[in-house]
């Protein structure tokens, strides 16, 4: 009996100690500022894959932090996260070698903490970021190292305590969760109800979004309305309402948008692909200026197309293309400057390509590489700073492989489309789609394995093939393409 009383007193004392060191939600955000600065997707504009992975991981991290602050929560499942971390301290010798030539590195870690303070410390330490600023927060007067060692030091409760009280042993729960690998069936079984609840709640907004999109597309005679990032349905509706208000207030400024695509993104202008970009943080005044400048943008676009044609002639008829999913979101002005610089370099070098010898082949330009490469889809990836002679020999050596890859790409696209249709029909999905960072080969493999399963959970759901398990705020189910 005395032993049991002592254990209870120890538990109460531990709770008091932890409560005295509890961070508020606002404190946690402030403490994580260096982390957010190092991983924020806006800093990965030229790296679409890494940007998307950081966006997804931030969503899951924010969900984890929100659950930690909910009253009465007992425990959270271990959550594995991957981030690409920018080099924010270039003179730091202890981490310099771990960064790639692009200036960032991949970091993976698993969260299984039970309070905000230890979570924040785990995140910062996992990313090799300083934790000294946490001492300035009104958490505890103890130095950081002492706080960390005290908070994270596990209390070794005697097993008889859990047998006597009926409480679950957190160490056993954690070990079991780490031993058992998450499977698609177990994850769907556990998250179906939550996803269905969110999906039902989002249905009225989804209908409103579709209505607004159709009305605006018809009224302005737009080719399409898109979003660069995966904002929630409510956010998208708000953006369309803003555009609708501008149409009512200033209809004359939208007379030149016929046949164009409008993309809601981080900044306003015209994209390299010729789409009208509306910055979501800009006010109507900025949008109005963009619509008024459209005639000038169209003139610049004609010059850009002419420049692409001149480059094609110098490279034996190879087509210059811009792939939105694989390249950074550039403005028309930025892309024109890139093309012009590359054209001048080619023109001065006078490479001896036979006219039309490379017809049917494709290339994209990138500004953050130094050596040319051949993409699995068959297009050449050519750096703007590439040495002309090295480029010439690389193209000669890879021409046949490029043609084979292009042919295989066409076959893969057909197969992928067929498998998406078959999977959508078999599981009665409302929608099946993938994130841009998931390749066609990965999507094909994923769908083939899905079709071998019986998954009644998926009926009527929106399923996204990604790199992680997650339930989006509007009820979309995200599963990794290489699910087990």
Steps between C-alpha positions, in 0.01 A plus 500: 500500500782739590669421170179581308455832689858595422446430131186716496683786673787468253251519213335814641840663552600416141180655364562819699856520367386449140215750534746764619691452174205488262519716190196683371409465134630852429829422681540185290455697177758757613742227604467330161565816296855387400355167390219657294754734341718203402223282351231743376380389153523855361881473512494189276349665191762345269461154653135390455545149645670620818248783535208259484654259751554788745140618448365154580727454801404843640131406476562182697720680753237770556240229557730336756554831683126574499422160653760557772309812608160334511368461855486144625721339235671185625765405248588546135627242258863537394506725192786477252577820310743591222612857428746660264691748716664806347850605595427809709848531654749472212801560724415219737777245457337220698211452255650627177587157361149361543346747255462420132616724219148643490536637852264265688498155654235241578421437866268226627391457861221343702294695754368309798503774762217579744534877543580809292835580661660162434347497150654836416838392635488173304420683176779756539759244607404261217560779249827610668350840580588707804284468813663779698213742431260273691665611823359849440146365497314516829515125548756425765811668639705182458760487219388325184712188541365442849141559386537257215657228707234535769198513271613218272630273780253211516361402839546126547170404659484158652284265289285420805378863494335452161362159599349647817359823352400375155685790332679428172876481506613781262834330437332179390258696278787685334706184448200320355423789264861504382505121451179488299541660157205703381304316232243640260219290647578592862538869415174513304320313777617759750453815291194426288253646752700822541539543124131431437398757761723766343386407150131533587568836662679622186234388248301829499824695449609264222173564317541874554855484364388314188215745444725805535765349274248419225331840520824697486647281224185550293465873567866579428535226232801358683674181393544390863538614863776334702685523829875469532484364853271262685289756685183379672156525338396796720814691402437434131138614526617822664741566212227444239263731690771769489537456124120510457484831691768646275300390194196687634697811596735529200365287211686710241847392623424131436421533130837352397487171693306297241648154447755538780563299817491674838728359770473602865852500637747689721559798271325688223607523137513270199673164527754352261222270375287803409254470788364802690632481857297658780690530829278386786650760733446786255199734510269582210718796404791268416277261308354792302850611401577149369185490287578847362850388401381191309548653151867566584537148641360355178757695296781368721362149465522525119863606531561207734349251253717646225807459725411135568476444124844656444652274767332200341659585165845519660448160667401303191125541545484392867189654663536728802222423750397618847358235738309656790516187717877464472626858478484795738213744456664777298344822380494571128770765545729263693460223246563736208827617658604136550424412138672812367818431697507139377432605140790747499731232637392253231517755220854598589618138521352400159456129583503282183159333534353388168165673431200292616729215615355520853136555408261325739732544796429739789697704753438715807730768642609510863704771669624308806695222324841485331489169314236384248289192572232287338167467682325163522218652290741563212557876513847648544559712809748766389662753736510859378871510596586174322818490293388489132753234394412275795132548413561402139669171587245419771208544256673288233563223755146499641287559189391138453430451871295820502280375213447170679408679824250722317331196350491327839353817653205492258435136585523571875258792478243280327548222755478745792175651370345156451599383848364817662168443323486131593590569865247783527228273367589193707511683834215741413730795572376853454848596385844342466799726441870533580734769623737643235802351679365147439629369167294309245699184572422532872132566429477196271661276763267637769181449297595148392544395862182680610298306243609176668338608828143516626452846652136585581627793710567702185146523365409862426836630626759733346829307487835672446816300427783668687814414699334499844187390683276792593139620507463846346279765658225438242499123542732393218691182585872513419693175482863438400544353153717222648246399769537167672 
